[in-house]
Amino acid sequence: MSNQFFNNKIDQNDNKKNRTNNAIKFFLVYAAIAIFMIYMYQSFLSSQKTTLSYSKFKQLVLQDKVKSCTLSDKYIKGVFTEDGSRKKFITIAVNDPDLVKQLQKHNVDFSGTVSNTWLTNLILGWILPFGFLFFIWWLMSKKMKGASGGLFGFGKGRYKIYTHERPDVKFSDVAGEDEAKQEIEDVVDFLKDPVKFQRLGGRMPKGVLLVGAPGTGKTLLAKATAGEANVPFLSISGSEFIEMFVGVGASRVRDMFSEAKKLAPCIVFIDEIDAIGKSRAMGVVTSNDEREQTLNQLLAEMDGFDSTIGVIIMAATNRPEVLDPALMRPGRFDKQVVVDKPDVKGREAILKVHAKDIVLGDDVDFEKIAHLTPGFVGADLANVVNEAALLAVKDNSDAVHMNHFEEAIERQIAGLQKKNRVIRGDEKKRVSYHESGHAIVAYMLPGADPVHKISIIPRGLAALGYTQQLPTEEKYLITKSEMLDKLTVLFGGRAAEEIIFKDVSTGAQNDLSRATDIARAIVTQFGMSEKLGLPVFEKPGASKYLTSEGIVTEKENISEKTQEIIDSEISKIMNECYNKAKNILNNNRDKLEKLSSVLLDKELVNEDEFKAIMEGDNENK
Ligand code: ADP
Ligand code: ZN
């Protein structure tokens, strides 16, 4: 088999880690050398002399074997004979008033000495260690220059921690994400010819913030922008700005901008900008001066340069809510582009991009694979394709077939479901009732999506379990009764907890906040509330978290009275749905018990098993 199967898109995350790893490696090597040399130095000092215990020394004196010695308050040095040969010795001095008498008695030629002369003191205590340190420093800074650009050359522009390239990635390599690409289109036009763009009256962009989950292709999109415009691409990760010493971050920013101005038109890409751009209000406990200085420098540089030269700063984050609002002011990152997790169509397109260079069997159906991979991001899908190709190689297969893809998907899912997260027995029981509650309510309601899978295997940090519902078809319109049913399903978890444990837990927090969002949308966006009727009081989504004033939702002007009605309508809808969920579960208490005990046992219940339980056909269990 040859490597025609492989799609050589190396995960860039590896590169990011490598640079840090190298620095650590160098440090370890030099630490090892240092320890070795100290050891050598010590053994050198003691090598020529035999070190004697004081008792042994006394014994030798009494046996007339010691010929001569010098006494100091710290040690005794001298010469003794053993088996006819003369040997130097050293021994640690002990407070022994009789010693002199005994030395005289045994004819030892002795003299006193001051414990150290200033010269040896100077050499051993100062010059040698400092010389050694200097040597290490010299070696290290020489090496670091090669690796990541000189550890000690602060502010001199000698280090290049950012990478500089001219990518040949194009928009066509970024599958799905059509909206994001469209939004960036004018950035490309601008970079191609800044002067012309300005003459035609285009609004000059300066900073673009790409917002999206890890692996959704933000870096790829930024590169493709440079590729489309055929301009250089400077990139750096936010965490690299501040990993070393105080003051370095700010000078790195300065350095990078001066480089960018030389290369203009070009793109500067800052990955993980949240590492430096965290809201200053949020780091309450430790005020991180280094980060703040770096951020201030970045803001100053962005404000300082003239946008007509054609430098675009693109930055990526998956936590826009923690960013300092100052970053979002006009003239800074005033354009925000959401890079979403791909939907079914997007996933299919991404799979096709990555499968371009591999030999596929006739049975491979990307639409089906896309349906099997809900929640996967571009990076996950790229992994699936690579893994499938590897499996095909292992199989000695002539091409990559559907079974390879299926196995690759299962492996990827297994990786995402970190099974090793331990939860306590009673927590597990609660989670299984909670998830069963969601599933049973979903089963009983016509407007809810059918249950596909119920799991109490934790995924990631927040979710302890999940109930997966698969829509029968992709929908663009949702009716009011469907929305209410969704709401009721969300309450199923908490309702089950209340029925069984008479006490609720914090586990439903995510459900409740999603439910609140839906209820609010029903009232304020879709004109579906009876009391308030048709007017729209809030605009949907877009500017929810990304304005310069921080986290706000765009609102029409609403009187206090209307706001009260809105609130009461929202809680009325939510209460009705919650009670409905409770009723359903009370009427199906036996199913709830059954399902949660199976779930507790198996951790995962699939669609067929679930249906069997709900239809009561489970006598064999
Ligand atoms: P992010 O920067 O959002 O964390 P990356 O751009 O580093 O994600 O994506 C990692 C890899 O995943 C990319 O190099 C690419 O191979 C793949 N990928 C992600 N999104 C897409 C996409 N929309 N189309 C094609 N490949 C993608
Ligand atoms: Zn829940």
mmCIF file of C-alpha atoms and ligand atoms in Angstrom, residues 9-13 16 173-177 212-221 269 271 316 350 353-354 377-380 382, ligand 1:
data_model
loop_
_atom_site.group_PDB
_atom_site.id
_atom_site.type_symbol
_atom_site.label_atom_id
_atom_site.label_comp_id
_atom_site.label_asym_id
_atom_site.label_seq_id
_atom_site.Cartn_x
_atom_site.Cartn_y
_atom_site.Cartn_z
ATOM 1 C CA LYS A 9 -2.989 18.031 6.367
ATOM 2 C CA ILE A 10 -1.003 18.039 9.523
ATOM 3 C CA ASP A 11 -2.829 19.252 12.538
ATOM 4 C CA GLN A 12 -1.465 22.644 13.298
ATOM 5 C CA ASN A 13 -1.943 22.265 16.975
ATOM 6 C CA LYS A 16 2.080 25.154 18.380
ATOM 7 C CA ASP A 173 -10.297 24.342 0.744
ATOM 8 C CA VAL A 174 -12.555 25.610 3.475
ATOM 9 C CA ALA A 175 -15.733 23.622 3.074
ATOM 10 C CA GLY A 176 -19.073 24.811 4.384
ATOM 11 C CA GLU A 177 -18.758 28.099 6.257
ATOM 12 C CA GLY A 212 -15.966 29.509 16.958
ATOM 13 C CA ALA A 213 -15.316 26.218 18.709
ATOM 14 C CA PRO A 214 -11.848 24.635 18.421
ATOM 15 C CA GLY A 215 -11.279 22.814 15.168
ATOM 16 C CA THR A 216 -13.968 24.613 13.209
ATOM 17 C CA GLY A 217 -11.403 25.951 10.770
ATOM 18 C CA LYS A 218 -10.662 29.472 12.017
ATOM 19 C CA THR A 219 -6.943 29.208 11.311
ATOM 20 C CA LEU A 220 -7.687 27.606 7.986
ATOM 21 C CA LEU A 221 -10.052 30.420 7.067
ATOM 22 C CA PHE A 269 -3.153 36.198 12.623
ATOM 23 C CA ASP A 271 -4.650 32.590 17.555
ATOM 24 C CA ALA A 316 -9.395 33.713 16.712
ATOM 25 C CA ILE A 350 -15.732 18.965 4.550
ATOM 26 C CA VAL A 353 -12.507 18.123 0.669
ATOM 27 C CA HIS A 354 -10.455 15.832 2.849
ATOM 28 C CA VAL A 377 -16.076 19.878 13.650
ATOM 29 C CA GLY A 378 -13.790 20.103 10.642
ATOM 30 C CA ALA A 379 -10.771 18.855 12.561
ATOM 31 C CA ASP A 380 -12.729 15.798 13.786
ATOM 32 C CA ALA A 382 -10.309 15.369 8.917
HETATM 33 P P1 ADP B 1 -9.336 26.265 14.598
HETATM 34 O O1 ADP B 1 -8.316 27.267 14.217
HETATM 35 O O2 ADP B 1 -10.740 26.755 14.472
HETATM 36 O O3 ADP B 1 -9.110 25.576 15.902
HETATM 37 P P2 ADP B 1 -8.186 24.862 12.399
HETATM 38 O O4 ADP B 1 -8.326 25.862 11.331
HETATM 39 O O5 ADP B 1 -6.854 24.727 13.043
HETATM 40 O O6 ADP B 1 -9.286 25.089 13.526
HETATM 41 O O7 ADP B 1 -8.674 23.455 11.844
HETATM 42 C C1 ADP B 1 -7.926 22.287 12.002
HETATM 43 C C2 ADP B 1 -8.016 21.430 10.767
HETATM 44 O O8 ADP B 1 -9.339 20.931 10.607
HETATM 45 C C3 ADP B 1 -7.732 22.183 9.503
HETATM 46 O O9 ADP B 1 -6.365 22.223 9.233
HETATM 47 C C4 ADP B 1 -8.484 21.358 8.467
HETATM 48 O O10 ADP B 1 -7.735 20.250 8.068
HETATM 49 C C5 ADP B 1 -9.682 20.873 9.232
HETATM 50 N N1 ADP B 1 -10.856 21.729 8.995
HETATM 51 C C6 ADP B 1 -11.501 22.462 9.913
HETATM 52 N N2 ADP B 1 -12.551 23.110 9.366
HETATM 53 C C7 ADP B 1 -12.558 22.798 8.060
HETATM 54 C C8 ADP B 1 -13.394 23.168 6.959
HETATM 55 N N3 ADP B 1 -14.440 23.988 7.114
HETATM 56 N N4 ADP B 1 -13.110 22.642 5.759
HETATM 57 C C9 ADP B 1 -12.063 21.823 5.599
HETATM 58 N N5 ADP B 1 -11.239 21.443 6.584
HETATM 59 C C10 ADP B 1 -11.469 21.911 7.822
#
